Amino acid sequence: MNEALLVVENVVKHFPIRTGIFQRKVGEVKAVEDVSFTVESGEIFGLVGESGSGKSTVGKMILRIYRPTEGTIKYKGRDLSSTSQENQRFFTKEMQMVFQDPKSSLNPRRSILSTLEDPLIVHGIAKSRRQRKDIVAELLQKVELSPGYMYKYPSSLSGGQRQRIAIARALAVNPSFIVLDEPTSALDVSVQAKIIRLLQVLQKNMHLSYLFISHDLSLVRTIASHTAVMYLGFLFEYATTEELFRYPLNPYTRTLISAVPAVTKEEKEIKPENQSRGGDTPSPVNPPSGCVFHPRCILSDNTCSEQLPMLEEISPGHYVRCHHVSKNIVIAEQYKKNLARNE
Amino acid sequence: MSSKVNGDLEQKELKVTSTKWMELKNRIGRGWFRFRKNPISLVGGGMVLLVIILAVFAPYVTPFPTHAGKVTNFEKIFQPPGKEHWFGTDEVGRDVFSRVIFGYRISLLMALVVLGISVPFGVALGLIAGYVGGIVETIIMRITDVFLSLPALVMALAIGAAFTPTIGKAMLAVSAIWWTWHCRLVHSLTRSIKTEDFVLASQICGDSPLRIIFKDILPNCASAILVKITLDAGFVILVGAGLSFLGLGVQPPKPGLGTMIAYGAAHLPTQWWLTVFPSLAIFFLIFGFNLLGDGLRDMLDVEGEGI
């Protein structure tokens, strides 16, 4: 298939801050400033960034929970902002989401059966109760739970089991695209591995595409084919995962990679240099001028604090947002050499 | 295909066999266990249950059922509490015990009618305000604030002064104020539940707002509403008794608890039983409701504004 599955173009999302009895607008949270990327059919697309970088907001805009302030998102060639009944129905059946916290993503007052059969009823997939039960049992088996879980309530399940149910609910309408919003960050490490493995198997068997939102770089590296890095609402770098991790052309990407814990001595030696000057992520209400990363970046100069760099295609399919292209290339080449020497 | 997925993974889940009835029994069992652990709520529940049974079967359990109406028995006026008349007799010779039990009937009816009108109304408005938000929310909540600033007793006094006072009008007047508490409670709960991920998940699935309200939001407010109703019942009865005391509720010869206290007050302190026993009866019922409500709150683990 040549046509891209999901095209996100220059999407912006600002949340107004309102106070007082007249709900006067006093400011804006600039959650997403400028994000564009393309998800191909059948791939796992990784979206990484620190907390507050706007990655979850991007996911929620794709699922039409939020409406973008500017920009367009197209899914299979159809504009997501279209309000026609037919398109709305199409999107709800095609796109699903798995949330981060399995505690709050399942209604505590509904049995698993009731939660899982809900999309079947809404979309008229199965009319009779028996039919629905059969489908729910099948869904449970897909996520490796026995059908006996049907009558249980979320309170009697473990975190991993709940996350499986959440995945089963997303699969109920037979979607082709799922947004995974940090699906494993609330789980134990051993459970994480199982859930990731399950997601990979499901992706292969059901020909799904994922948008995998995470702050766990090593995880994204192992499963995603493309990766985009976000910081304070901006896309900073976007390339194939292989390229991004071997040839990081943005100081912020290198900072993130350097923050991944290294175990062996060799690993520590070849790590890219931490290129942040520390400090916390600035508030998205009052973002820094120019390049939003400049107060923390060691490469920053006057241009950086005055001018916002554009997302440029440095090599085919490798997009970077930084003023210091030549410096970045030198550093990245050095890093690539170090990596090669160690292999 | 599902078997293939299973085969791909080394991990095997434990075989879980569970049926609908087993789960239901488990849940009820757990709830009863938590309720039982709290002796105070058991006592409260027992008190309320006792009053309800007495009131429902009043014609059969009272020694003089006819004394609830226009009966005079001048040979036996103002008899102190004794073997024949446990709570004594009043100024026309009627048995106070029988009248107290029949008084409970009216008090409980008052609670039932007031809450039956105000709770559905308040809950519905609270759900709409909380879920829809925006201008609708502002309008509903400001109206609620206006009604909230009017005490129920004052509203009932106004209505009683404008029309002939009856217990029916008193109930309506109290209902007109009472819904605001439920509206505020449900509004704040809805606002917090609405942002939970399971509501977002339902929205993503394309559920209609009505379906989300009834399937996702209302069931999660239910325990808080239940506790509020239990605690409220006592207060409604108190307000009803207060209105009857002021002559705006139950009219004689009907045996309202408040009315009996008002009439008995003229004969204090010599014929003390005319006021003391109806007062104790009110105290007993409200105390029971409050204990039960506290117990339910602990059992259902409810936290919320205004409970």
XYZ file of C-alpha atoms in Angstrom:
650
model
C 0.000 0.000 0.000
C 1.505 3.282 -1.064
C -0.939 5.584 0.586
C -0.002 6.618 4.118
C -2.378 5.513 6.854
C -2.231 8.599 9.008
C -0.929 12.010 8.029
C -0.495 14.626 10.730
C 0.228 18.048 9.289
C 1.363 21.123 11.253
C -0.953 20.351 14.128
C -1.279 22.932 16.901
C -3.233 22.638 20.146
C -3.603 25.445 22.659
C -5.731 25.051 25.759
C -7.225 28.289 27.028
C -6.856 29.060 30.721
C -10.027 30.662 32.001
C -10.769 32.149 35.398
C -13.387 34.181 37.168
C -17.145 34.076 36.866
C -17.121 35.347 33.310
C -14.607 32.680 32.250
C -12.235 35.284 30.887
C -9.313 33.845 28.962
C -6.117 34.738 30.824
C -3.605 32.614 28.959
C -2.959 29.506 26.977
C -1.265 26.197 27.599
C 0.629 25.621 24.388
C 0.464 21.844 24.542
C 1.272 21.138 20.902
C 2.946 23.802 18.767
C 3.952 22.241 15.491
C 3.827 18.538 14.839
C 3.834 16.736 11.487
C 4.491 13.101 10.791
C 3.219 10.204 8.736
C 2.319 6.731 9.901
C 2.487 4.026 7.242
C 0.086 1.150 7.208
C 1.263 -1.782 9.313
C 4.054 -0.029 11.169
C 4.728 0.824 14.785
C 5.436 4.518 15.057
C 7.165 5.659 18.238
C 6.532 9.082 19.744
C 8.897 9.960 22.579
C 9.454 12.939 24.828
C 9.535 14.056 28.435
C 6.364 14.474 30.483
C 4.549 17.578 29.348
C 5.975 17.474 25.847
C 2.501 17.111 24.369
C 2.776 13.539 23.132
C -0.441 12.367 24.820
C -2.246 15.423 23.471
C -1.210 14.409 19.946
C -2.649 10.942 20.587
C -5.889 12.364 21.886
C -6.226 14.679 18.893
C -5.865 11.702 16.592
C -8.763 10.074 18.442
C -10.805 13.260 18.241
C -11.017 13.764 21.991
C -9.471 17.171 21.380
C -9.919 19.236 18.270
C -6.685 20.680 16.864
C -6.431 24.467 17.109
C -4.699 24.472 13.729
C -3.497 21.953 11.209
C -5.052 18.840 9.753
C -4.975 15.157 10.505
C -5.945 12.760 7.765
C -6.692 9.099 8.227
C -6.869 6.960 5.086
C -7.303 10.156 3.129
C -10.274 11.355 5.176
C -10.038 14.530 7.220
C -10.585 13.856 10.918
C -12.378 17.170 11.433
C -15.126 16.039 9.058
C -18.366 15.834 10.977
C -20.317 13.752 8.490
C -22.067 10.841 10.139
C -20.465 8.334 7.843
C -16.927 9.538 8.509
C -17.508 9.733 12.267
C -18.667 6.141 12.292
C -15.764 5.119 10.130
C -13.218 6.716 12.475
C -14.711 5.233 15.654
C -14.528 1.781 14.111
C -11.038 2.185 12.686
C -9.129 3.875 15.500
C -8.825 2.871 19.121
C -6.741 3.744 22.143
C -5.098 1.980 25.065
C -4.451 4.195 28.052
C -1.550 4.447 30.429
C -3.255 3.751 33.730
C -5.173 0.468 33.690
C -6.795 1.478 36.995
C -8.770 4.352 35.573
C -9.283 2.995 32.063
C -11.828 0.395 33.170
C -15.143 1.312 34.738
C -15.058 -0.199 38.262
C -18.836 -0.674 38.270
C -19.004 -2.735 35.103
C -18.113 -6.367 34.687
C -15.525 -7.246 32.067
C -18.307 -8.624 29.880
C -20.218 -5.361 30.092
C -17.123 -3.321 29.265
C -16.126 -5.483 26.323
C -19.578 -5.894 24.812
C -20.234 -2.164 24.847
C -18.515 -1.426 21.508
C -20.262 -4.462 20.012
C -23.647 -3.046 20.961
C -22.868 0.509 19.901
C -21.642 -0.585 16.494
C -24.281 -3.245 16.052
C -21.608 -5.890 15.510
C -23.502 -8.581 17.388
C -27.228 -8.472 18.008
C -27.966 -11.297 20.400
C -26.526 -11.686 23.861
C -25.141 -15.132 23.098
C -23.336 -13.849 20.017
C -21.788 -11.061 22.062
C -20.652 -13.493 24.735
C -18.959 -15.618 22.101
C -17.137 -12.615 20.671
C -16.081 -11.445 24.145
C -14.732 -14.916 24.925
C -12.772 -14.804 21.684
C -11.412 -11.353 22.518
C -10.293 -12.564 25.926
C -8.472 -15.427 24.293
C -6.752 -13.040 21.924
C -5.251 -11.256 24.917
C -4.441 -14.592 26.577
C -7.053 -14.541 29.280
C -9.488 -17.376 29.781
C -13.162 -16.637 29.045
C -13.872 -17.121 32.761
C -12.719 -13.559 33.336
C -15.894 -12.339 31.667
C -17.913 -11.973 34.843
C -15.163 -10.492 36.965
C -14.904 -6.865 37.938
C -11.776 -4.744 37.450
C -11.182 -4.597 41.217
C -10.325 -8.288 41.306
C -7.776 -8.128 38.471
C -4.076 -7.280 38.530
C -2.591 -4.357 36.625
C -1.373 -6.573 33.807
C -4.728 -8.317 33.483
C -6.518 -4.990 33.400
C -4.236 -3.766 30.663
C -5.042 -6.913 28.688
C -8.743 -6.148 29.076
C -8.098 -2.589 27.895
C -6.335 -4.014 24.835
C -9.234 -6.409 24.245
C -11.671 -3.500 24.356
C -9.614 -1.673 21.746
C -9.672 -4.780 19.544
C -13.438 -5.288 19.890
C -14.370 -3.156 16.885
C -11.647 -4.718 14.735
C -9.683 -1.505 14.245
C -6.672 -1.055 12.000
C -4.965 1.674 14.002
C -4.402 1.867 17.756
C -2.876 4.679 19.785
C -0.940 3.187 22.690
C -0.479 5.926 25.267
C 2.367 4.626 27.439
C 0.636 1.259 27.743
C 3.291 -0.274 29.964
C 4.639 2.552 32.113
C 2.259 1.782 34.988
C 3.199 -1.905 35.080
C 5.894 -4.058 36.658
C 8.907 -4.743 34.464
C 8.136 -8.442 34.078
C 4.541 -7.688 33.130
C 5.715 -4.954 30.757
C 7.652 -7.453 28.692
C 4.624 -9.737 28.383
C 2.316 -6.926 27.346
C 4.801 -5.658 24.758
C 5.185 -9.151 23.375
C 1.401 -9.509 23.198
C 1.080 -6.184 21.403
C 3.698 -7.240 18.870
C 1.989 -10.573 18.198
C -1.385 -8.881 17.808
C 0.107 -6.306 15.467
C 1.481 -9.015 13.231
C -1.582 -11.266 13.282
C -4.211 -8.595 12.874
C -2.214 -6.275 10.576
C -2.495 -3.366 12.976
C -0.654 -0.072 12.997
C 0.335 1.510 16.286
C 1.208 4.968 17.411
C 3.346 4.053 20.392
C 3.628 6.964 22.812
C 6.319 6.453 25.412
C 9.125 8.006 27.381
C 11.016 4.735 27.465
C 13.594 5.117 24.714
C 15.000 1.620 24.840
C 11.493 0.210 24.500
C 10.684 2.372 21.503
C 14.007 1.410 19.972
C 13.170 -2.282 20.116
C 9.671 -2.123 18.672
C 9.170 1.011 16.561
C 10.131 1.347 12.911
C 9.920 5.143 12.904
C 10.467 7.426 15.846
C 9.623 11.057 16.447
C 10.993 13.112 19.338
C 8.888 15.830 20.910
C 9.836 18.638 23.252
C 7.442 21.295 24.583
C 4.956 20.773 21.797
C 7.484 20.795 18.952
C 8.671 17.884 16.887
C 12.480 17.993 17.225
C 13.573 15.046 15.197
C 11.883 12.392 13.127
C 13.496 9.487 11.263
C 13.538 5.727 11.062
C 14.283 4.329 14.483
C 17.554 2.829 13.296
C 18.752 6.166 11.917
C 17.535 8.202 14.863
C 19.388 6.136 17.422
C 22.605 5.715 15.403
C 22.777 9.169 13.915
C 20.971 11.606 16.227
C 21.120 15.057 14.658
C 19.474 17.056 17.394
C 21.062 17.967 20.752
C 17.813 17.158 22.544
C 17.647 13.677 21.015
C 21.222 13.046 22.096
C 20.362 14.227 25.602
C 17.500 11.750 25.749
C 19.674 8.907 24.471
C 22.382 9.752 26.997
C 19.789 9.542 29.752
C 19.110 5.862 29.066
C 20.855 3.964 31.852
C 23.970 2.129 30.670
C 25.024 -1.099 32.336
C 28.442 -2.074 30.989
C 31.584 0.045 30.796
C 31.565 -0.006 26.996
C 28.020 1.189 26.910
C 28.939 4.084 29.157
C 31.869 5.053 26.987
C 30.001 5.233 23.735
C 27.056 7.138 25.077
C 26.547 10.491 23.403
C 27.441 13.471 25.463
C 24.684 14.905 27.615
C 23.997 18.146 25.844
C 21.571 19.674 28.235
C 22.569 22.135 30.901
C 20.096 20.555 33.260
C 17.085 22.300 34.651
C 13.438 21.460 34.279
C 11.205 21.608 31.250
C 9.920 25.184 31.004
C 6.198 25.779 31.433
C 4.161 25.410 28.234
C 2.187 28.478 29.342
C 5.282 30.664 28.955
C 7.592 28.849 26.558
C 11.067 30.301 25.907
C 11.571 32.526 22.874
C 13.116 31.177 19.678
C 14.022 27.525 19.917
C 12.189 26.237 23.005
C 15.164 24.073 23.977
C 17.720 26.924 23.975
C 17.802 27.634 27.753
C 18.913 24.048 28.369
C 21.015 23.449 25.260
C 24.818 23.711 25.309
C 24.946 24.558 21.606
C 22.663 27.552 21.959
C 23.710 31.007 20.815
C 21.949 34.268 19.982
C 20.158 32.905 16.930
C 18.627 30.158 19.036
C 17.035 32.544 21.512
C 15.665 34.755 18.749
C 14.617 32.496 15.928
C 12.603 29.320 15.901
C 14.349 26.730 13.729
C 12.239 24.933 11.138
C 11.870 21.194 10.766
C 14.233 20.446 7.877
C 14.871 17.290 5.949
C 18.638 16.777 6.361
C 18.807 13.448 4.587
C 15.915 11.573 2.955
C 13.327 10.806 5.650
C 15.395 12.373 8.424
C 13.852 15.583 9.711
C 15.566 17.763 12.310
C 14.723 21.032 14.008
C 17.988 22.815 14.929
C 19.985 25.852 13.753
C 23.350 24.102 14.091
C 23.177 21.576 11.285
C 26.940 21.323 10.650
C 27.856 21.002 14.340
C 25.225 18.317 14.731
C 26.538 16.351 11.797
C 30.069 16.363 13.254
C 28.866 15.151 16.640
C 26.586 12.531 15.106
C 29.335 11.212 12.823
C 31.624 10.831 15.838
C 28.894 8.967 17.730
C 28.222 6.694 14.769
C 31.930 5.851 14.577
C 32.033 5.076 18.299
C 29.075 2.778 17.903
C 30.628 1.010 14.918
C 33.928 0.524 16.733
C 32.163 -1.199 19.596
C 30.293 -3.681 17.457
C -6.531 -17.542 15.098
C -6.762 -17.122 18.835
C -5.145 -20.468 19.423
C -2.280 -19.408 17.212
C -1.722 -16.331 19.356
C -1.649 -18.537 22.422
C 0.819 -20.820 20.791
C 3.123 -17.948 19.971
C 3.590 -17.059 23.563
C 5.265 -19.103 26.189
C 3.166 -17.503 28.894
C 0.018 -19.367 29.979
C -2.655 -17.755 32.076
C -4.227 -19.635 34.934
C -7.487 -21.268 34.004
C -10.209 -19.198 35.585
C -13.642 -20.647 35.950
C -16.189 -18.243 37.176
C -19.862 -17.788 36.547
C -22.141 -14.840 36.797
C -23.771 -16.122 39.991
C -20.507 -16.844 41.703
C -19.328 -13.290 41.048
C -22.616 -11.798 42.201
C -22.582 -13.893 45.365
C -18.995 -12.850 46.010
C -19.775 -9.190 45.630
C -22.821 -9.311 47.869
C -20.878 -11.348 50.397
C -18.047 -8.822 50.476
C -20.456 -5.909 50.880
C -22.268 -7.631 53.731
C -18.958 -8.444 55.390
C -17.866 -4.802 55.285
C -21.257 -3.663 56.591
C -21.224 -6.247 59.367
C -17.759 -5.224 60.517
C -19.159 -1.866 61.527
C -21.436 -2.449 64.556
C -22.667 1.151 64.539
C -24.209 0.818 61.103
C -25.838 -2.445 62.153
C -27.428 -0.692 65.126
C -28.546 2.209 62.923
C -29.942 -0.131 60.301
C -31.789 -2.065 63.010
C -33.310 1.123 64.430
C -34.511 2.300 61.024
C -35.821 -1.135 60.117
C -37.717 -1.375 63.407
C -39.404 1.989 62.836
C -40.296 1.091 59.253
C -41.844 -2.215 60.303
C -43.793 -0.553 63.127
C -45.041 2.177 60.794
C -46.046 -0.162 57.995
C -47.928 -2.492 60.308
C -49.188 0.300 62.565
C -52.875 -0.828 62.591
C -51.788 -4.282 63.773
C -49.020 -3.480 66.246
C -50.572 -0.562 68.113
C -52.899 -1.225 71.048
C -55.413 1.465 70.002
C -55.301 1.927 66.233
C -58.450 4.056 66.187
C -56.754 6.672 68.378
C -54.874 7.954 65.335
C -58.007 9.806 64.302
C -60.907 11.758 65.835
C -61.504 9.720 68.966
C -62.315 11.102 72.364
C -62.245 9.214 75.588
C -62.752 11.783 78.334
C -62.718 9.257 81.158
C -59.035 8.609 80.510
C -57.508 12.031 79.811
C -53.960 12.819 80.936
C -53.162 9.375 82.262
C -49.435 9.036 83.022
C -47.451 6.252 81.333
C -48.538 2.913 82.683
C -49.314 -0.683 81.834
C -52.293 0.029 79.622
C -50.984 3.213 77.987
C -47.204 2.881 77.692
C -46.696 6.515 76.760
C -49.730 7.835 78.662
C -52.782 9.542 77.162
C -53.389 13.042 75.836
C -55.892 15.827 76.535
C -58.802 13.920 74.927
C -57.796 10.526 76.267
C -56.014 9.061 73.221
C -53.152 6.607 73.578
C -49.867 8.461 72.907
C -47.968 5.300 71.948
C -50.434 4.492 69.162
C -50.293 8.070 67.944
C -46.485 8.084 67.909
C -46.407 4.968 65.740
C -48.940 6.486 63.347
C -46.886 9.697 63.480
C -43.935 7.699 62.178
C -46.032 6.803 59.163
C -46.407 10.440 58.205
C -42.756 11.233 58.935
C -41.527 8.369 56.767
C -43.993 9.302 54.042
C -42.613 12.829 54.161
C -39.043 11.560 53.725
C -40.137 9.235 50.925
C -42.046 11.875 48.983
C -39.506 14.680 49.424
C -36.552 12.498 48.459
C -38.573 10.769 45.750
C -39.169 14.120 44.077
C -35.943 15.952 44.803
C -33.340 13.209 44.299
C -34.190 12.230 40.689
C -34.571 15.888 39.770
C -31.338 16.997 41.436
C -29.352 14.017 40.149
C -30.547 14.547 36.571
C -29.654 18.243 36.630
C -26.294 17.516 38.265
C -25.454 14.934 35.589
C -26.389 17.287 32.777
C -24.500 20.228 34.274
C -21.420 18.166 34.990
C -21.271 16.287 31.709
C -22.299 18.967 29.226
C -20.359 21.795 30.875
C -20.051 25.253 29.391
C -22.964 27.649 29.456
C -25.482 24.929 30.413
C -23.426 24.138 33.498
C -23.164 27.787 34.488
C -26.916 28.340 34.178
C -27.907 25.215 36.116
C -25.388 25.768 38.877
C -26.271 29.454 39.347
C -29.958 28.552 39.625
C -28.962 25.917 42.159
C -27.068 28.551 44.141
C -30.144 30.777 44.235
C -32.321 27.966 45.605
C -29.590 26.924 47.986
C -29.585 30.344 49.632
C -33.239 29.862 50.613
C -33.633 27.683 53.718
C -36.199 24.899 53.266
C -38.025 25.991 56.404
C -38.436 29.571 55.160
C -39.708 28.341 51.781
C -42.266 26.150 53.532
C -43.289 29.052 55.807
C -43.830 31.251 52.768
C -45.925 28.660 50.981
C -47.807 27.875 54.182
C -48.576 31.565 54.700
C -49.755 32.049 51.125
C -52.006 28.986 50.982
C -53.796 26.848 53.514
C -51.109 24.805 55.208
C -51.234 21.064 54.522
C -48.621 18.378 54.804
C -48.691 17.950 51.012
C -47.712 21.563 50.423
C -45.031 21.335 53.084
C -43.565 18.345 51.243
C -43.558 20.227 47.956
C -41.956 23.263 49.548
C -39.161 21.194 51.089
C -38.639 19.294 47.808
C -38.310 22.586 45.960
C -35.209 23.313 48.036
C -33.867 19.854 48.675
C -32.864 18.933 45.105
C -30.062 21.504 45.183
C -27.924 19.394 47.534
C -28.118 16.382 45.253
C -27.517 18.513 42.206
C -24.305 19.915 43.677
C -23.075 16.541 44.862
C -23.674 14.808 41.532
C -22.310 17.771 39.593
C -18.963 17.651 41.364
C -18.772 13.851 41.062
C -19.642 13.945 37.361
C -16.987 16.521 36.659
C -14.304 14.334 38.163
C -15.554 11.042 36.669
C -15.904 12.599 33.224
C -12.131 12.969 32.918
C -11.449 9.329 33.793
C -9.972 7.247 31.008
C -12.889 4.816 30.880
C -15.189 7.660 29.875
C -12.725 8.682 27.150
C -12.605 5.060 26.011
C -16.398 5.017 25.686
C -16.274 8.265 23.754
C -13.669 6.815 21.421
C -15.942 3.836 20.833
C -18.657 6.240 19.716
C -21.031 5.845 22.671
C -23.784 8.445 22.844
C -23.653 10.956 25.714
C -26.806 9.452 27.197
C -25.242 6.001 27.213
C -22.069 7.316 28.831
C -24.080 9.129 31.512
C -26.149 6.062 32.392
C -23.520 3.358 31.989
C -20.320 5.064 33.067
C -21.087 8.077 35.220
C -24.295 7.385 37.151
C -23.220 3.937 38.467
C -20.059 5.520 39.824
C -22.078 8.212 41.637
C -24.590 5.697 42.996
C -22.926 4.913 46.307
C -22.418 8.581 47.132
C -26.064 9.292 46.297
C -27.203 6.369 48.454
C -25.249 7.620 51.460
C -26.536 11.139 50.932
C -30.140 9.882 50.758
C -29.776 7.967 54.003
C -28.291 10.925 55.834
C -30.857 13.243 54.261
C -33.840 11.168 55.329
C -33.177 12.121 58.937
C -32.920 15.807 58.128
C -36.084 15.827 56.028
C -37.971 14.222 58.914
C -36.584 16.862 61.247
C -37.679 19.676 58.937
C -41.101 18.039 58.576
C -41.478 17.792 62.349
C -40.392 21.412 62.673
C -43.044 22.506 60.176
C -45.694 20.477 61.975
C -44.601 22.057 65.252
C -45.154 25.486 63.711
C -48.599 24.435 62.523
C -47.650 24.293 58.839
C -47.405 20.554 58.420
C -49.619 17.837 59.766
C -52.971 19.233 60.915
C -54.810 17.712 63.883
C -56.405 15.317 64.487
C -53.785 13.551 62.325
C -50.937 12.392 64.545
C -47.839 14.265 63.355
C -44.876 13.985 65.699
C -44.181 17.723 65.530
C -47.859 18.531 65.941
C -48.054 16.339 69.042
C -45.072 18.114 70.577
C -46.627 21.507 69.869
C -49.922 20.579 71.509
C -48.222 18.795 74.375
C -46.088 21.848 75.117
C -49.152 23.592 76.550
C -49.308 20.951 79.276
C -45.687 21.068 80.388
C -44.312 20.288 82.896
C -47.093 18.337 84.607
C -48.116 16.182 81.633
C -44.517 15.777 80.425
C -45.207 12.528 78.502
C -47.124 14.406 75.826
C -43.928 16.098 74.612
C -41.157 13.806 75.787
C -42.271 10.629 73.993
C -42.876 12.152 70.540
C -39.538 13.987 70.896
C -37.752 10.777 71.787
C -39.456 9.108 68.819
C -38.056 11.744 66.439
C -34.644 11.471 68.072
C -34.674 7.676 67.733
C -35.506 7.694 64.012
C -33.062 10.452 63.023
C -30.307 8.920 65.111
C -30.938 5.605 63.363
C -30.745 7.181 59.917
C -27.521 8.996 60.748
C -25.815 5.913 62.139
C -26.891 3.934 59.078
C -25.660 6.658 56.750
C -22.281 6.852 58.477
C -21.975 3.094 58.297
C -22.851 3.023 54.611
C -20.344 5.770 53.941
C -17.594 3.719 55.537
C -18.728 0.583 53.759
C -18.945 2.104 50.308
C -15.832 4.205 50.819
C -17.503 7.347 49.612
C -15.719 10.631 49.500
C -17.341 13.677 48.100
C -18.252 17.244 48.569
C -21.302 17.788 50.703
C -21.656 14.367 52.295
